[in-house]
Tab-separated table of C-alpha atoms and ligand atoms in Angstrom:
chain	number	residue	atom	x	y	z
J	204	UNK	CA	48.797	0.209	47.614
J	205	UNK	CA	50.004	1.365	44.204
J	206	UNK	CA	47.396	2.429	41.660
J	207	UNK	CA	48.049	0.888	38.248
J	208	UNK	CA	48.977	3.261	35.428
J	209	UNK	CA	48.267	2.282	31.845
J	210	UNK	CA	49.990	4.725	29.490
J	211	UNK	CA	49.789	4.947	25.709
J	212	UNK	CA	52.789	6.274	23.805
J	213	UNK	CA	51.518	7.262	20.367
J	214	UNK	CA	55.038	8.100	19.146
J	215	UNK	CA	55.103	9.921	15.750
J	216	UNK	CA	51.586	8.867	14.767
J	217	UNK	CA	48.235	10.629	14.252
J	218	UNK	CA	47.338	13.924	12.637
J	219	UNK	CA	45.166	16.253	14.729
J	220	UNK	CA	41.847	14.897	13.341
J	221	UNK	CA	43.051	11.304	13.824
J	222	UNK	CA	44.235	12.057	17.351
J	223	UNK	CA	40.906	13.691	18.227
J	224	UNK	CA	38.996	10.702	16.932
J	225	UNK	CA	41.035	8.224	19.004
J	226	UNK	CA	41.030	10.405	22.128
J	227	UNK	CA	37.270	10.937	21.893
J	228	UNK	CA	36.693	7.217	21.481
J	229	UNK	CA	38.905	6.374	24.470
J	230	UNK	CA	37.225	9.029	26.599
J	231	UNK	CA	33.845	7.406	25.931
J	232	UNK	CA	34.967	3.800	26.317
J	233	UNK	CA	37.059	4.326	29.451
J	234	UNK	CA	34.651	6.687	31.197
J	235	UNK	CA	34.141	5.979	34.890
J	236	UNK	CA	37.242	3.818	35.438
J	237	UNK	CA	38.838	5.044	38.640
J	238	UNK	CA	40.733	2.055	40.046
J	239	UNK	CA	43.605	2.599	37.600
J	240	UNK	CA	45.144	5.694	36.054
J	241	UNK	CA	44.914	6.067	32.280
J	242	UNK	CA	47.268	8.245	30.267
J	243	UNK	CA	47.712	9.001	26.588
J	244	UNK	CA	50.756	10.708	25.085
J	245	UNK	CA	49.958	12.047	21.590
J	246	UNK	CA	52.535	13.874	19.450
J	247	UNK	CA	53.176	17.534	20.341
J	248	UNK	CA	51.080	18.868	17.458
J	249	UNK	CA	47.937	17.212	18.807
J	250	UNK	CA	48.391	17.939	22.538
J	251	UNK	CA	46.363	21.135	22.685
J	252	UNK	CA	43.373	19.754	20.789
J	253	UNK	CA	43.439	16.422	22.640
J	254	UNK	CA	43.802	18.263	25.961
J	255	UNK	CA	40.578	20.168	25.208
J	256	UNK	CA	38.830	16.946	24.190
J	257	UNK	CA	39.861	15.263	27.465
J	258	UNK	CA	38.719	18.094	29.763
J	259	UNK	CA	36.654	16.605	32.574
J	260	UNK	CA	37.630	13.058	31.627
J	261	UNK	CA	39.526	10.421	33.622
J	262	UNK	CA	42.005	10.004	30.735
J	263	UNK	CA	45.116	12.049	31.457
J	264	UNK	CA	47.450	13.747	28.987
J	265	UNK	CA	51.229	13.461	28.720
J	266	UNK	CA	54.096	14.568	26.499
J	267	UNK	CA	56.527	12.136	24.877
J	268	UNK	CA	59.582	14.287	25.542
J	269	UNK	CA	60.582	17.846	26.507
J	270	UNK	CA	63.608	20.071	26.899
J	271	UNK	CA	64.684	21.084	30.397
J	272	UNK	CA	64.753	24.866	29.904
J	273	UNK	CA	61.612	26.959	30.408
J	274	UNK	CA	61.959	29.083	27.263
J	275	UNK	CA	64.476	30.643	24.926
J	276	UNK	CA	66.621	29.998	21.872
J	277	UNK	CA	66.233	26.229	21.621
J	278	UNK	CA	64.869	25.760	18.111
J	279	UNK	CA	62.588	22.782	17.736
J	280	UNK	CA	62.245	22.083	21.460
J	281	UNK	CA	59.213	22.073	23.780
J	282	UNK	CA	59.423	23.220	27.406
J	283	UNK	CA	57.804	21.890	30.579
J	284	UNK	CA	55.853	25.150	30.841
J	285	UNK	CA	54.389	24.514	27.382
J	286	UNK	CA	53.393	20.961	28.308
J	287	UNK	CA	51.629	22.211	31.436
J	288	UNK	CA	49.980	24.954	29.393
J	289	UNK	CA	48.227	22.414	27.136
J	290	UNK	CA	47.075	20.239	30.025
J	291	UNK	CA	49.804	17.620	30.430
J	292	UNK	CA	50.366	16.088	33.844
J	293	UNK	CA	52.986	13.507	32.804
J	294	UNK	CA	55.970	13.401	30.451
J	295	UNK	CA	57.839	10.374	29.095
J	296	UNK	CA	61.600	10.915	29.398
J	297	UNK	CA	64.578	8.867	28.227
J	298	UNK	CA	62.539	6.583	25.984
J	299	UNK	CA	64.869	4.134	24.243
J	300	UNK	CA	64.111	5.800	20.902
J	301	UNK	CA	65.319	9.107	22.359
J	302	UNK	CA	68.429	7.412	23.749
J	303	UNK	CA	69.326	5.342	20.699
J	304	UNK	CA	68.059	7.325	17.681
J	305	UNK	CA	68.622	10.835	19.050
J	306	UNK	CA	71.635	10.136	21.259
J	307	UNK	CA	70.173	11.347	24.561
J	308	UNK	CA	72.553	10.780	27.452
J	309	UNK	CA	71.784	9.953	31.082
J	310	UNK	CA	72.998	13.423	32.004
J	311	UNK	CA	70.567	15.169	29.639
J	312	UNK	CA	67.726	12.883	30.721
J	313	UNK	CA	68.455	13.681	34.376
J	314	UNK	CA	68.223	17.433	33.656
J	315	UNK	CA	64.841	16.824	32.039
J	316	UNK	CA	63.625	14.712	34.981
J	317	UNK	CA	64.575	17.454	37.461
J	318	UNK	CA	62.945	20.116	35.321
J	319	UNK	CA	59.756	18.069	34.955
J	320	UNK	CA	59.255	17.680	38.715
J	321	UNK	CA	60.085	21.361	39.241
J	322	UNK	CA	57.186	22.173	36.891
J	323	UNK	CA	54.714	19.731	38.433
J	324	UNK	CA	54.928	17.195	35.652
J	325	UNK	CA	55.297	13.546	36.642
J	326	UNK	CA	58.262	12.162	34.703
J	327	UNK	CA	58.083	8.600	33.394
J	328	UNK	CA	61.755	7.677	33.280
J	329	UNK	CA	62.358	4.879	30.764
J	330	UNK	CA	65.187	2.435	31.321
J	331	UNK	CA	66.125	-0.836	29.697
J	332	UNK	CA	68.901	-2.930	28.248
J	333	UNK	CA	69.824	-3.765	24.648
J	334	UNK	CA	69.677	-7.388	23.513
J	335	UNK	CA	73.470	-7.712	23.523
J	336	UNK	CA	73.599	-6.337	27.061
J	337	UNK	CA	71.058	-8.926	28.232
J	338	UNK	CA	72.936	-11.687	26.463
J	339	UNK	CA	76.170	-10.557	28.129
J	340	UNK	CA	74.469	-10.786	31.554
J	341	UNK	CA	74.609	-7.010	32.015
J	342	UNK	CA	70.871	-6.220	32.367
J	343	UNK	CA	70.969	-5.200	36.038
J	344	UNK	CA	74.174	-3.212	35.680
J	345	UNK	CA	72.722	-1.209	32.745
J	346	UNK	CA	69.359	-0.635	34.419
J	347	UNK	CA	70.979	0.337	37.720
J	348	UNK	CA	73.135	2.920	36.011
J	349	UNK	CA	70.185	4.431	34.106
J	350	UNK	CA	68.062	4.591	37.281
J	351	UNK	CA	70.802	6.121	39.447
J	352	UNK	CA	71.831	8.663	36.816
J	353	UNK	CA	68.282	9.491	35.767
J	354	UNK	CA	67.018	10.148	39.294
J	355	UNK	CA	70.055	12.047	40.601
J	356	UNK	CA	69.005	15.042	42.687
J	357	UNK	CA	65.395	13.948	43.325
J	358	UNK	CA	64.058	13.692	46.864
J	359	UNK	CA	61.529	11.252	48.353
J	360	UNK	CA	58.928	14.031	48.051
J	361	UNK	CA	59.142	14.111	44.254
J	362	UNK	CA	56.651	12.011	42.325
J	363	UNK	CA	58.028	9.994	39.414
J	364	UNK	CA	57.333	6.772	37.551
J	365	UNK	CA	59.852	4.301	36.148
J	366	UNK	CA	59.167	2.358	32.954
J	367	UNK	CA	61.261	-0.758	32.459
J	368	UNK	CA	61.398	-1.295	28.714
J	369	UNK	CA	63.873	-3.881	27.480
J	370	UNK	CA	64.973	-2.399	24.153
J	371	UNK	CA	64.753	-5.796	22.412
J	372	UNK	CA	61.045	-5.930	23.269
J	373	UNK	CA	60.010	-2.494	21.974
J	374	UNK	CA	58.054	-2.654	18.745
J	375	UNK	CA	59.445	-6.114	17.981
J	376	UNK	CA	56.569	-8.335	19.038
J	377	UNK	CA	58.940	-10.019	21.536
J	378	UNK	CA	57.757	-9.544	25.101
J	379	UNK	CA	59.720	-10.197	28.255
J	380	UNK	CA	58.225	-13.125	30.149
J	381	UNK	CA	56.354	-12.131	33.310
J	382	UNK	CA	59.248	-13.660	35.295
J	383	UNK	CA	61.888	-11.677	33.379
J	384	UNK	CA	59.924	-8.476	33.945
J	385	UNK	CA	59.340	-9.220	37.639
J	386	UNK	CA	63.021	-9.914	38.233
J	387	UNK	CA	64.052	-6.491	36.910
J	388	UNK	CA	61.109	-4.671	38.510
J	389	UNK	CA	61.887	-6.032	41.965
J	390	UNK	CA	65.543	-5.124	41.409
J	391	UNK	CA	64.494	-1.541	40.553
J	392	UNK	CA	62.297	-1.391	43.647
J	393	UNK	CA	65.272	-2.359	45.815
J	394	UNK	CA	67.317	0.376	44.152
J	395	UNK	CA	64.564	2.892	44.927
J	396	UNK	CA	64.519	1.713	48.511
J	397	UNK	CA	68.280	2.261	48.806
J	398	UNK	CA	67.924	5.711	47.254
J	399	UNK	CA	64.758	7.063	48.857
J	400	UNK	CA	63.724	4.662	51.615
J	401	UNK	CA	61.324	1.711	51.712
J	402	UNK	CA	58.132	3.765	51.989
J	403	UNK	CA	58.858	5.762	48.837
J	404	UNK	CA	59.943	2.616	46.977
J	405	UNK	CA	56.651	0.914	47.859
J	406	UNK	CA	54.649	3.912	46.627
J	407	UNK	CA	56.480	4.361	43.324
J	408	UNK	CA	55.023	2.815	40.193
J	409	UNK	CA	57.239	0.742	37.930
J	410	UNK	CA	55.647	0.134	34.518
J	411	UNK	CA	56.573	-2.536	32.014
J	412	UNK	CA	56.877	-1.653	28.324
J	413	UNK	CA	57.722	-3.722	25.280
J	414	UNK	CA	55.113	-5.204	22.929
J	415	UNK	CA	52.319	-5.170	25.521
J	416	UNK	CA	49.082	-6.355	23.884
J	417	UNK	CA	45.638	-7.415	25.081
J	418	UNK	CA	46.823	-11.053	24.931
J	419	UNK	CA	49.784	-10.626	27.294
J	420	UNK	CA	48.789	-7.634	29.453
J	421	UNK	CA	47.052	-9.705	32.130
J	422	UNK	CA	49.943	-12.043	32.878
J	423	UNK	CA	52.430	-9.157	33.058
J	424	UNK	CA	50.231	-6.857	35.116
J	425	UNK	CA	49.540	-9.553	37.685
J	426	UNK	CA	53.175	-9.671	38.734
J	427	UNK	CA	53.748	-8.194	42.169
J	428	UNK	CA	56.124	-5.435	41.108
J	429	UNK	CA	54.577	-4.587	37.730
J	430	UNK	CA	52.432	-1.513	38.396
J	431	UNK	CA	51.207	-0.769	34.916
J	432	UNK	CA	52.232	-0.672	31.291
J	433	UNK	CA	53.723	1.740	28.782
J	434	UNK	CA	52.101	0.715	25.521
J	435	UNK	CA	53.298	1.741	22.067
J	436	UNK	CA	51.768	0.011	19.042
J	437	UNK	CA	48.709	-1.332	20.838
J	438	UNK	CA	47.786	2.153	22.090
J	439	UNK	CA	47.070	3.368	18.559
J	440	UNK	CA	43.728	1.583	18.282
J	441	UNK	CA	40.833	2.123	20.680
J	442	UNK	CA	39.980	-1.599	20.759
J	443	UNK	CA	43.394	-2.853	21.841
J	444	UNK	CA	44.122	-0.018	24.290
J	445	UNK	CA	40.687	-0.417	25.868
J	446	UNK	CA	41.285	-4.140	26.352
J	447	UNK	CA	44.654	-3.521	27.993
J	448	UNK	CA	43.212	-0.865	30.322
J	449	UNK	CA	40.306	-3.136	31.237
J	450	UNK	CA	42.413	-6.241	31.843
J	451	UNK	CA	40.912	-8.247	34.681
J	452	UNK	CA	43.206	-8.296	37.686
J	453	UNK	CA	41.213	-11.160	39.177
J	454	UNK	CA	40.863	-13.225	35.998
W	765	PEP	C1	56.944	2.056	23.770
W	765	PEP	O1	56.729	2.852	22.883
W	765	PEP	O2	57.370	2.469	24.842
W	765	PEP	C2	56.696	0.631	23.530
W	765	PEP	C3	56.876	-0.198	24.508
W	765	PEP	O3	56.280	0.260	22.267
W	765	PEP	P1	55.583	-1.145	21.853
W	765	PEP	O4	54.468	-1.380	22.826
W	765	PEP	O5	55.113	-0.932	20.454
W	765	PEP	O6	56.636	-2.214	21.965
């Protein structure tokens, strides 16, 4: 049985006082929830303070990106050791904004994934097709390539999460239908089975991301192969993130 993971990607939002206010609010409102994992990923500048605020809480902390080296002359970068140091247990890697705005390649993302697991961080590998790729019928080909390249070198013993985020659905208000999401998620699970065996594929969480809101979270999260959500915009307010986390699986 896979435990749901609801993750908030705050992107480049929130000063330290703003981040502390939201994290404190979430810690109070989500206290005691143990049947699903909850994760927030503030910007780097707020990680240390938010990590302290979350000590002893069920809300986990993650980074939004990292470099694969441990330390050295890499101006402007953050290492896996630094993320661990401030209390992170997860890191988002290969987000579409990293791929498309900052030109990150599958090869670079794979180095980061390997480095994350080496340092006991659970990577959330983001994959997803552009609108023109979907319209050209290339969704599965694109996603397959990103999954195979991103996970190269991992073993069935390594813990990782996949986030399927169709690029046309991120920050646009357009959400994939539950059926569109399920089709790609079950395809990814088959890929994982081919790569790592059925048991590992069944244990691995595949999140959906792309304009998830309280109004659509339930129908997406009820799909068999949708094991959680990576939430951008709706994770920036305590009300909407709380509602997504507390969606009723039975309702
Ligand atoms: C994201 O940041 O990964 C994301 C899916 O954003 P949004 O929920 O705003 O579409």
